[in-house]
PDB file of C-alpha atoms and ligand atoms in Angstrom:
ATOM      1  CA  MET A  25    -253.626 -69.771 129.342  1.00 37.00           C
ATOM      2  CA  PRO A  26    -251.422 -66.504 129.913  1.00 38.00           C
ATOM      3  CA  ASN A  27    -252.351 -63.651 127.234  1.00 46.00           C
ATOM      4  CA  LEU A  28    -255.777 -64.880 125.956  1.00 65.00           C
ATOM      5  CA  ASN A  29    -258.597 -63.214 127.352  1.00 68.00           C
ATOM      6  CA  SER A  30    -259.774 -64.940 130.161  1.00 85.00           C
ATOM      7  CA  LYS A  31    -263.376 -64.137 129.849  1.00 94.00           C
ATOM      8  CA  ILE A  32    -266.261 -66.597 128.687  1.00 97.00           C
ATOM      9  CA  LEU A  33    -266.838 -65.685 125.041  1.00 98.00           C
ATOM     10  CA  VAL A  34    -270.325 -65.830 123.738  1.00 98.00           C
ATOM     11  CA  LEU A  35    -271.278 -65.300 120.329  1.00 98.00           C
ATOM     12  CA  ALA A  36    -274.704 -65.100 119.032  1.00 98.00           C
ATOM     13  CA  ASN A  37    -275.302 -66.073 115.764  1.00 98.00           C
ATOM     14  CA  TRP A  38    -278.372 -64.711 114.532  1.00 98.00           C
ATOM     15  CA  LYS A  39    -277.872 -66.655 110.997  1.00 98.00           C
ATOM     16  CA  VAL A  40    -280.934 -65.194 108.550  1.00 98.00           C
ATOM     17  CA  ASN A  41    -283.795 -65.669 111.279  1.00 98.00           C
ATOM     18  CA  LEU A  42    -284.602 -61.953 112.147  1.00 98.00           C
ATOM     19  CA  SER A  43    -285.503 -59.058 110.449  1.00 98.00           C
ATOM     20  CA  LEU A  44    -283.859 -55.570 110.095  1.00 98.00           C
ATOM     21  CA  ALA A  45    -286.486 -54.634 112.948  1.00 98.00           C
ATOM     22  CA  GLU A  46    -286.014 -57.271 114.977  1.00 98.00           C
ATOM     23  CA  THR A  47    -282.503 -57.131 114.727  1.00 98.00           C
ATOM     24  CA  LEU A  48    -282.368 -53.669 116.310  1.00 98.00           C
ATOM     25  CA  ALA A  49    -284.954 -54.192 119.122  1.00 98.00           C
ATOM     26  CA  LEU A  50    -283.413 -57.433 119.965  1.00 98.00           C
ATOM     27  CA  VAL A  51    -279.677 -55.431 120.280  1.00 98.00           C
ATOM     28  CA  LYS A  52    -281.556 -52.546 122.361  1.00 98.00           C
ATOM     29  CA  LYS A  53    -283.291 -55.092 125.061  1.00 98.00           C
ATOM     30  CA  LEU A  54    -279.796 -57.127 125.194  1.00 98.00           C
ATOM     31  CA  LEU A  55    -277.633 -53.967 126.359  1.00 98.00           C
ATOM     32  CA  THR A  56    -280.209 -52.799 128.996  1.00 98.00           C
ATOM     33  CA  GLY A  57    -280.198 -56.142 130.159  1.00 98.00           C
ATOM     34  CA  VAL A  58    -276.048 -57.124 130.106  1.00 98.00           C
ATOM     35  CA  ALA A  59    -275.277 -53.404 131.313  1.00 97.00           C
ATOM     36  CA  LYS A  60    -276.841 -54.837 134.712  1.00 96.00           C
ATOM     37  CA  LEU A  61    -274.745 -58.188 134.456  1.00 97.00           C
ATOM     38  CA  LYS A  62    -271.582 -58.234 136.050  1.00 93.00           C
ATOM     39  CA  GLY A  63    -270.539 -61.777 135.001  1.00 93.00           C
ATOM     40  CA  ASN A  64    -267.000 -63.056 133.322  1.00 92.00           C
ATOM     41  CA  PHE A  65    -267.993 -63.168 129.982  1.00 97.00           C
ATOM     42  CA  GLU A  66    -267.296 -61.186 126.712  1.00 97.00           C
ATOM     43  CA  LEU A  67    -270.584 -60.978 124.419  1.00 98.00           C
ATOM     44  CA  GLY A  68    -270.293 -60.779 120.241  1.00 98.00           C
ATOM     45  CA  LEU A  69    -273.370 -60.485 118.199  1.00 98.00           C
ATOM     46  CA  CYS A  70    -273.354 -61.674 114.905  1.00 98.00           C
ATOM     47  CA  PRO A  71    -276.600 -60.479 112.673  1.00 98.00           C
ATOM     48  CA  THR A  72    -277.559 -60.548 108.983  1.00 98.00           C
ATOM     49  CA  PHE A  73    -275.128 -58.608 106.742  1.00 98.00           C
ATOM     50  CA  PRO A  74    -277.251 -55.672 106.089  1.00 98.00           C
ATOM     51  CA  ALA A  75    -277.783 -54.906 110.277  1.00 98.00           C
ATOM     52  CA  LEU A  76    -274.240 -54.905 110.690  1.00 98.00           C
ATOM     53  CA  PRO A  77    -273.968 -50.880 110.475  1.00 98.00           C
ATOM     54  CA  GLY A  78    -277.305 -50.517 112.406  1.00 98.00           C
ATOM     55  CA  VAL A  79    -276.137 -52.698 115.070  1.00 98.00           C
ATOM     56  CA  ALA A  80    -272.343 -50.959 114.937  1.00 98.00           C
ATOM     57  CA  LYS A  81    -274.157 -47.716 116.094  1.00 98.00           C
ATOM     58  CA  LEU A  82    -276.144 -49.106 118.969  1.00 98.00           C
ATOM     59  CA  LEU A  83    -272.803 -50.830 119.963  1.00 98.00           C
ATOM     60  CA  GLN A  84    -270.683 -47.703 120.327  1.00 96.00           C
ATOM     61  CA  LYS A  85    -269.363 -47.084 123.609  1.00 94.00           C
ATOM     62  CA  LYS A  86    -270.588 -50.204 125.144  1.00 96.00           C
ATOM     63  CA  LYS A  87    -268.990 -53.762 125.822  1.00 94.00           C
ATOM     64  CA  VAL A  88    -270.534 -55.901 123.536  1.00 98.00           C
ATOM     65  CA  LEU A  89    -268.927 -56.530 120.148  1.00 98.00           C
ATOM     66  CA  LEU A  90    -269.762 -56.888 116.832  1.00 98.00           C
ATOM     67  CA  GLY A  91    -269.343 -59.883 114.376  1.00 98.00           C
ATOM     68  CA  ALA A  92    -269.883 -61.516 111.131  1.00 98.00           C
ATOM     69  CA  GLN A  93    -271.180 -64.659 109.907  1.00 98.00           C
ATOM     70  CA  ASN A  94    -269.320 -64.804 106.668  1.00 98.00           C
ATOM     71  CA  VAL A  95    -266.528 -63.352 104.794  1.00 98.00           C
ATOM     72  CA  PHE A  96    -264.890 -63.271 101.355  1.00 98.00           C
ATOM     73  CA  TRP A  97    -261.312 -63.990 101.172  1.00 97.00           C
ATOM     74  CA  LYS A  98    -259.951 -60.724  98.711  1.00 95.00           C
ATOM     75  CA  PRO A  99    -259.826 -57.539 100.221  1.00 92.00           C
ATOM     76  CA  ASN A 100    -261.409 -55.931  96.787  1.00 94.00           C
ATOM     77  CA  GLY A 101    -261.786 -56.754  93.035  1.00 96.00           C
ATOM     78  CA  PRO A 102    -264.052 -58.039  90.459  1.00 98.00           C
ATOM     79  CA  TYR A 103    -266.225 -60.617  93.152  1.00 97.00           C
ATOM     80  CA  THR A 104    -269.593 -59.756  92.537  1.00 98.00           C
ATOM     81  CA  GLY A 105    -272.148 -59.748  95.757  1.00 97.00           C
ATOM     82  CA  GLU A 106    -269.000 -60.848  98.481  1.00 97.00           C
ATOM     83  CA  ILE A 107    -268.315 -59.453 101.290  1.00 97.00           C
ATOM     84  CA  SER A 108    -264.919 -57.893 101.904  1.00 97.00           C
ATOM     85  CA  PRO A 109    -262.682 -58.504 105.360  1.00 98.00           C
ATOM     86  CA  SER A 110    -261.941 -54.548 105.160  1.00 97.00           C
ATOM     87  CA  VAL A 111    -265.208 -53.679 105.322  1.00 98.00           C
ATOM     88  CA  LEU A 112    -266.086 -55.457 107.997  1.00 98.00           C
ATOM     89  CA  ARG A 113    -262.989 -54.050 110.034  1.00 98.00           C
ATOM     90  CA  GLU A 114    -264.341 -50.558 108.640  1.00 97.00           C
ATOM     91  CA  LEU A 115    -267.935 -51.472 110.168  1.00 97.00           C
ATOM     92  CA  GLY A 116    -266.124 -52.406 113.829  1.00 98.00           C
ATOM     93  CA  VAL A 117    -266.789 -55.818 112.973  1.00 98.00           C
ATOM     94  CA  LYS A 118    -264.536 -57.870 115.271  1.00 98.00           C
ATOM     95  CA  TYR A 119    -265.523 -61.722 115.361  1.00 98.00           C
ATOM     96  CA  VAL A 120    -266.284 -63.463 111.606  1.00 98.00           C
ATOM     97  CA  ILE A 121    -267.489 -66.820 111.675  1.00 98.00           C
ATOM     98  CA  VAL A 122    -265.796 -68.933 109.253  1.00 98.00           C
ATOM     99  CA  GLY A 123    -266.696 -72.275 107.526  1.00 98.00           C
ATOM    100  CA  HIS A 124    -269.905 -72.808 109.373  1.00 98.00           C
ATOM    101  CA  SER A 125    -271.443 -76.218 108.663  1.00 98.00           C
ATOM    102  CA  GLU A 126    -274.362 -74.296 107.089  1.00 98.00           C
ATOM    103  CA  ARG A 127    -271.900 -72.534 104.551  1.00 98.00           C
ATOM    104  CA  ARG A 128    -270.483 -75.955 103.727  1.00 97.00           C
ATOM    105  CA  GLN A 129    -273.712 -77.647 103.406  1.00 96.00           C
ATOM    106  CA  TYR A 130    -275.675 -75.227 101.341  1.00 97.00           C
ATOM    107  CA  LEU A 131    -273.057 -72.943  99.624  1.00 97.00           C
ATOM    108  CA  LYS A 132    -270.365 -75.481  99.214  1.00 97.00           C
ATOM    109  CA  GLU A 133    -267.427 -74.008 100.921  1.00 97.00           C
ATOM    110  CA  THR A 134    -264.311 -75.937 100.482  1.00 96.00           C
ATOM    111  CA  ASP A 135    -261.095 -76.540 102.727  1.00 94.00           C
ATOM    112  CA  ILE A 136    -259.430 -74.573 100.345  1.00 95.00           C
ATOM    113  CA  MET A 137    -262.391 -71.489 101.087  1.00 98.00           C
ATOM    114  CA  ILE A 138    -262.276 -71.918 104.404  1.00 98.00           C
ATOM    115  CA  ARG A 139    -258.385 -71.472 104.725  1.00 98.00           C
ATOM    116  CA  GLN A 140    -258.386 -68.598 102.502  1.00 98.00           C
ATOM    117  CA  LYS A 141    -261.030 -66.849 104.562  1.00 98.00           C
ATOM    118  CA  ILE A 142    -259.338 -67.352 107.784  1.00 98.00           C
ATOM    119  CA  ALA A 143    -255.886 -65.701 105.852  1.00 98.00           C
ATOM    120  CA  ALA A 144    -257.632 -62.798 104.895  1.00 98.00           C
ATOM    121  CA  THR A 145    -259.567 -62.035 108.195  1.00 98.00           C
ATOM    122  CA  LEU A 146    -256.180 -62.438 110.149  1.00 98.00           C
ATOM    123  CA  ALA A 147    -254.926 -60.177 107.476  1.00 97.00           C
ATOM    124  CA  GLU A 148    -256.855 -57.770 108.544  1.00 97.00           C
ATOM    125  CA  GLY A 149    -256.403 -57.864 112.303  1.00 97.00           C
ATOM    126  CA  LEU A 150    -260.227 -59.555 112.427  1.00 98.00           C
ATOM    127  CA  THR A 151    -260.798 -63.079 115.010  1.00 98.00           C
ATOM    128  CA  PRO A 152    -261.766 -65.854 112.870  1.00 98.00           C
ATOM    129  CA  VAL A 153    -264.374 -68.235 114.462  1.00 98.00           C
ATOM    130  CA  LEU A 154    -263.538 -71.323 112.635  1.00 98.00           C
ATOM    131  CA  CYS A 155    -266.420 -74.015 112.910  1.00 98.00           C
ATOM    132  CA  VAL A 156    -266.021 -77.367 112.671  1.00 98.00           C
ATOM    133  CA  GLY A 157    -267.569 -80.742 113.548  1.00 98.00           C
ATOM    134  CA  GLU A 158    -268.902 -83.884 112.110  1.00 98.00           C
ATOM    135  CA  THR A 159    -271.989 -84.921 110.742  1.00 97.00           C
ATOM    136  CA  PHE A 160    -273.945 -87.779 112.169  1.00 97.00           C
ATOM    137  CA  ALA A 161    -272.764 -89.937 109.470  1.00 97.00           C
ATOM    138  CA  GLU A 162    -269.025 -89.375 110.237  1.00 98.00           C
ATOM    139  CA  ARG A 163    -269.815 -90.236 113.524  1.00 96.00           C
ATOM    140  CA  GLN A 164    -271.784 -93.219 113.127  1.00 97.00           C
ATOM    141  CA  ALA A 165    -269.011 -94.451 111.056  1.00 98.00           C
ATOM    142  CA  GLY A 166    -266.241 -93.571 114.288  1.00 97.00           C
ATOM    143  CA  GLN A 167    -265.010 -90.946 112.418  1.00 97.00           C
ATOM    144  CA  LYS A 168    -265.553 -87.715 114.544  1.00 97.00           C
ATOM    145  CA  ASP A 169    -261.902 -87.299 115.631  1.00 97.00           C
ATOM    146  CA  ILE A 170    -260.420 -87.575 112.190  1.00 98.00           C
ATOM    147  CA  VAL A 171    -263.072 -85.515 110.575  1.00 98.00           C
ATOM    148  CA  VAL A 172    -262.055 -82.497 113.423  1.00 98.00           C
ATOM    149  CA  ALA A 173    -258.653 -82.797 113.239  1.00 98.00           C
ATOM    150  CA  ARG A 174    -258.552 -82.757 109.297  1.00 98.00           C
ATOM    151  CA  GLN A 175    -260.910 -79.539 109.586  1.00 98.00           C
ATOM    152  CA  ILE A 176    -258.192 -78.092 111.592  1.00 98.00           C
ATOM    153  CA  SER A 177    -255.744 -78.963 109.580  1.00 98.00           C
ATOM    154  CA  ALA A 178    -257.181 -78.274 106.587  1.00 98.00           C
ATOM    155  CA  ALA A 179    -257.968 -74.745 107.405  1.00 98.00           C
ATOM    156  CA  LEU A 180    -254.894 -73.804 109.291  1.00 98.00           C
ATOM    157  CA  THR A 181    -251.940 -75.167 107.887  1.00 95.00           C
ATOM    158  CA  GLY A 182    -249.448 -72.724 106.565  1.00 96.00           C
ATOM    159  CA  ILE A 183    -251.475 -69.694 108.150  1.00 97.00           C
ATOM    160  CA  THR A 184    -249.367 -67.463 110.415  1.00 94.00           C
ATOM    161  CA  LEU A 185    -250.234 -66.492 113.533  1.00 96.00           C
ATOM    162  CA  SER A 186    -248.591 -63.197 114.530  1.00 95.00           C
ATOM    163  CA  PRO A 187    -248.353 -61.728 117.812  1.00 93.00           C
ATOM    164  CA  GLY A 188    -251.899 -59.895 118.651  1.00 93.00           C
ATOM    165  CA  HIS A 189    -253.653 -62.099 116.276  1.00 96.00           C
ATOM    166  CA  GLU A 190    -256.325 -64.209 117.955  1.00 97.00           C
ATOM    167  CA  LEU A 191    -258.239 -67.465 116.702  1.00 98.00           C
ATOM    168  CA  VAL A 192    -261.599 -69.111 117.786  1.00 98.00           C
ATOM    169  CA  ILE A 193    -262.322 -72.440 117.133  1.00 98.00           C
ATOM    170  CA  ALA A 194    -265.857 -73.568 117.288  1.00 98.00           C
ATOM    171  CA  TYR A 195    -266.378 -77.483 117.705  1.00 98.00           C
ATOM    172  CA  GLU A 196    -269.976 -77.700 116.352  1.00 98.00           C
ATOM    173  CA  PRO A 197    -271.022 -81.218 115.912  1.00 98.00           C
ATOM    174  CA  VAL A 198    -273.237 -80.703 112.540  1.00 97.00           C
ATOM    175  CA  TRP A 199    -275.574 -82.581 113.578  1.00 96.00           C
ATOM    176  CA  VAL A 200    -277.136 -81.271 117.206  1.00 97.00           C
ATOM    177  CA  ILE A 201    -277.121 -77.822 115.612  1.00 97.00           C
ATOM    178  CA  GLY A 202    -280.756 -76.669 116.096  1.00 96.00           C
ATOM    179  CA  SER A 203    -281.884 -79.855 117.464  1.00 96.00           C
ATOM    180  CA  GLY A 204    -282.504 -78.752 120.954  1.00 95.00           C
ATOM    181  CA  ARG A 205    -280.442 -81.422 122.216  1.00 94.00           C
ATOM    182  CA  ALA A 206    -276.408 -80.431 122.891  1.00 96.00           C
ATOM    183  CA  VAL A 207    -273.556 -83.160 122.786  1.00 97.00           C
ATOM    184  CA  ALA A 208    -272.800 -84.259 126.527  1.00 97.00           C
ATOM    185  CA  PRO A 209    -270.175 -81.639 127.966  1.00 97.00           C
ATOM    186  CA  GLU A 210    -267.471 -84.825 128.232  1.00 96.00           C
ATOM    187  CA  GLU A 211    -268.009 -85.178 124.265  1.00 96.00           C
ATOM    188  CA  ALA A 212    -267.004 -81.364 123.771  1.00 97.00           C
ATOM    189  CA  PHE A 213    -264.198 -81.890 126.253  1.00 97.00           C
ATOM    190  CA  TYR A 214    -262.682 -84.574 124.644  1.00 97.00           C
ATOM    191  CA  ILE A 215    -262.768 -83.102 120.980  1.00 98.00           C
ATOM    192  CA  ALA A 216    -261.622 -80.076 122.565  1.00 97.00           C
ATOM    193  CA  ARG A 217    -258.441 -82.024 123.543  1.00 97.00           C
ATOM    194  CA  VAL A 218    -257.975 -83.365 120.079  1.00 98.00           C
ATOM    195  CA  ILE A 219    -258.420 -79.603 118.444  1.00 98.00           C
ATOM    196  CA  ARG A 220    -255.623 -79.012 121.090  1.00 97.00           C
ATOM    197  CA  GLN A 221    -253.511 -81.584 120.136  1.00 97.00           C
ATOM    198  CA  SER A 222    -254.440 -80.845 116.056  1.00 98.00           C
ATOM    199  CA  LEU A 223    -253.092 -77.184 116.931  1.00 98.00           C
ATOM    200  CA  ILE A 224    -250.366 -78.023 118.321  1.00 97.00           C
ATOM    201  CA  ASP A 225    -249.428 -80.049 115.334  1.00 95.00           C
ATOM    202  CA  ILE A 226    -249.233 -76.213 113.581  1.00 97.00           C
ATOM    203  CA  PHE A 227    -248.597 -73.921 116.212  1.00 96.00           C
ATOM    204  CA  SER A 228    -246.412 -73.744 119.046  1.00 94.00           C
ATOM    205  CA  THR A 229    -247.960 -75.223 122.335  1.00 96.00           C
ATOM    206  CA  ARG A 230    -247.179 -71.129 123.339  1.00 95.00           C
ATOM    207  CA  MET A 231    -248.823 -70.247 120.338  1.00 96.00           C
ATOM    208  CA  VAL A 232    -252.125 -72.216 121.160  1.00 97.00           C
ATOM    209  CA  ASP A 233    -252.510 -71.398 124.647  1.00 94.00           C
ATOM    210  CA  SER A 234    -251.891 -67.524 124.505  1.00 95.00           C
ATOM    211  CA  GLN A 235    -253.872 -67.016 121.111  1.00 97.00           C
ATOM    212  CA  ILE A 236    -256.199 -69.436 120.661  1.00 97.00           C
ATOM    213  CA  LYS A 237    -259.783 -70.178 122.278  1.00 97.00           C
ATOM    214  CA  ILE A 238    -261.843 -73.255 121.947  1.00 97.00           C
ATOM    215  CA  ILE A 239    -265.298 -73.219 122.109  1.00 98.00           C
ATOM    216  CA  TYR A 240    -268.354 -75.189 121.467  1.00 98.00           C
ATOM    217  CA  GLY A 241    -271.655 -74.446 119.940  1.00 98.00           C
ATOM    218  CA  GLY A 242    -275.035 -76.659 119.082  1.00 98.00           C
ATOM    219  CA  SER A 243    -277.705 -76.314 121.014  1.00 98.00           C
ATOM    220  CA  VAL A 244    -276.177 -74.502 123.789  1.00 98.00           C
ATOM    221  CA  ASN A 245    -279.219 -72.856 126.081  1.00 98.00           C
ATOM    222  CA  THR A 246    -280.069 -71.723 129.442  1.00 97.00           C
ATOM    223  CA  SER A 247    -280.141 -75.612 131.057  1.00 97.00           C
ATOM    224  CA  ASN A 248    -277.120 -76.381 129.427  1.00 97.00           C
ATOM    225  CA  ILE A 249    -274.570 -73.424 129.828  1.00 97.00           C
ATOM    226  CA  ALA A 250    -273.155 -73.932 132.786  1.00 96.00           C
ATOM    227  CA  SER A 251    -272.099 -77.550 131.697  1.00 97.00           C
ATOM    228  CA  PHE A 252    -269.895 -76.727 129.101  1.00 97.00           C
ATOM    229  CA  VAL A 253    -267.775 -73.201 130.037  1.00 96.00           C
ATOM    230  CA  GLY A 254    -266.023 -72.087 133.430  1.00 85.00           C
ATOM    231  CA  ARG A 255    -262.882 -73.466 135.248  1.00 83.00           C
ATOM    232  CA  GLY A 256    -261.357 -76.136 133.615  1.00 85.00           C
ATOM    233  CA  LYS A 257    -264.209 -76.323 130.792  1.00 94.00           C
ATOM    234  CA  LEU A 258    -264.330 -74.901 127.744  1.00 97.00           C
ATOM    235  CA  GLY A 259    -263.714 -70.963 126.529  1.00 96.00           C
ATOM    236  CA  GLY A 260    -266.916 -70.343 125.411  1.00 98.00           C
ATOM    237  CA  VAL A 261    -270.093 -70.775 122.842  1.00 98.00           C
ATOM    238  CA  LEU A 262    -271.379 -70.301 120.166  1.00 98.00           C
ATOM    239  CA  VAL A 263    -275.109 -69.681 120.411  1.00 98.00           C
ATOM    240  CA  GLY A 264    -277.860 -69.789 117.364  1.00 98.00           C
ATOM    241  CA  GLY A 265    -281.549 -70.462 118.315  1.00 98.00           C
ATOM    242  CA  ALA A 266    -281.094 -69.685 122.462  1.00 98.00           C
ATOM    243  CA  SER A 267    -279.785 -65.961 121.472  1.00 98.00           C
ATOM    244  CA  LEU A 268    -282.871 -64.812 119.443  1.00 98.00           C
ATOM    245  CA  GLU A 269    -285.004 -64.154 122.493  1.00 98.00           C
ATOM    246  CA  ALA A 270    -283.879 -61.637 125.066  1.00 98.00           C
ATOM    247  CA  LYS A 271    -285.245 -62.882 128.284  1.00 98.00           C
ATOM    248  CA  SER A 272    -283.797 -66.349 127.557  1.00 97.00           C
ATOM    249  CA  PHE A 273    -280.840 -65.346 126.160  1.00 98.00           C
ATOM    250  CA  LEU A 274    -280.038 -62.868 129.207  1.00 98.00           C
ATOM    251  CA  ALA A 275    -281.192 -65.500 131.576  1.00 98.00           C
ATOM    252  CA  LEU A 276    -278.255 -67.641 129.979  1.00 98.00           C
ATOM    253  CA  LEU A 277    -275.880 -65.104 130.372  1.00 98.00           C
ATOM    254  CA  LYS A 278    -276.869 -64.686 133.785  1.00 97.00           C
ATOM    255  CA  GLN A 279    -275.274 -67.850 134.626  1.00 95.00           C
ATOM    256  CA  LEU A 280    -271.745 -66.618 133.428  1.00 95.00           C
TER     257      LEU A 280
HETATM  258  P1  PGA B   7    -278.088 -73.508 117.577  1.00 68.35           P
HETATM  259  O1  PGA B   7    -276.894 -72.736 116.414  1.00 68.35           O
HETATM  260  O2  PGA B   7    -277.693 -72.986 119.085  1.00 68.35           O
HETATM  261  O3  PGA B   7    -279.179 -73.154 117.090  1.00 68.35           O
HETATM  262  O4  PGA B   7    -278.157 -75.068 117.551  1.00 68.35           O
HETATM  263  C1  PGA B   7    -275.747 -73.008 116.635  1.00 68.35           C
HETATM  264  C2  PGA B   7    -274.848 -72.944 115.522  1.00 68.35           C
HETATM  265  O5  PGA B   7    -274.937 -73.035 114.733  1.00 68.35           O
HETATM  266  O6  PGA B   7    -273.738 -72.048 115.613  1.00 68.35           O
END
């Protein structure tokens, strides 16, 4: 991967699990712990929206990056309750999770909405983290490859990746998220190859290798992290539950 940052990307998705005070306390503990680690990783924290300004302040002049859990597809206008990508940029956000399965399921996000979000996020110079993955029923029907390839194609066909743009694809099998049991690493590596092929059908191989990172999410924890990332494995992980407590999350990062 010639140009792409070769560090292992670790994104913490805190969902709606922490209060403001808990979020800030966790960030402080993580910053203290991370300062002592020498691993080859890049850490991004995705707190609840109202915590972004407070977390941004704590991350100033630190190596840890800021992420958002969602975004709207217009920079401004009459869209009550939505969050503009330009405001995320003003806050210092780098990573933006787009199309998480919880949003697809509970907020009825469609492929068209997700595609528009990807375009708007890139237009602001932010890095979208596109989440794809099959449900248990789709898996049982033998359709996981087709589902993931279709999600990639629906979200990215027609999207322009300019020089300097980065994109992250997170393979998150819906049925293992929050379950405590990740898929076998070989299965994640296999789907990463399906994803890579789908990306090559849209972008050039050179762009895929230099601007797009493929990561895994779904019950990643201290015990299994090492089997997913590292030389010849995946480019990083998206961690939910196991990133909510400083001591164990630091133990996870220590392995990188
Ligand atoms: P989990 O969540 O690590 O708790 O499975 C991952 C995610 O939803 O991104």
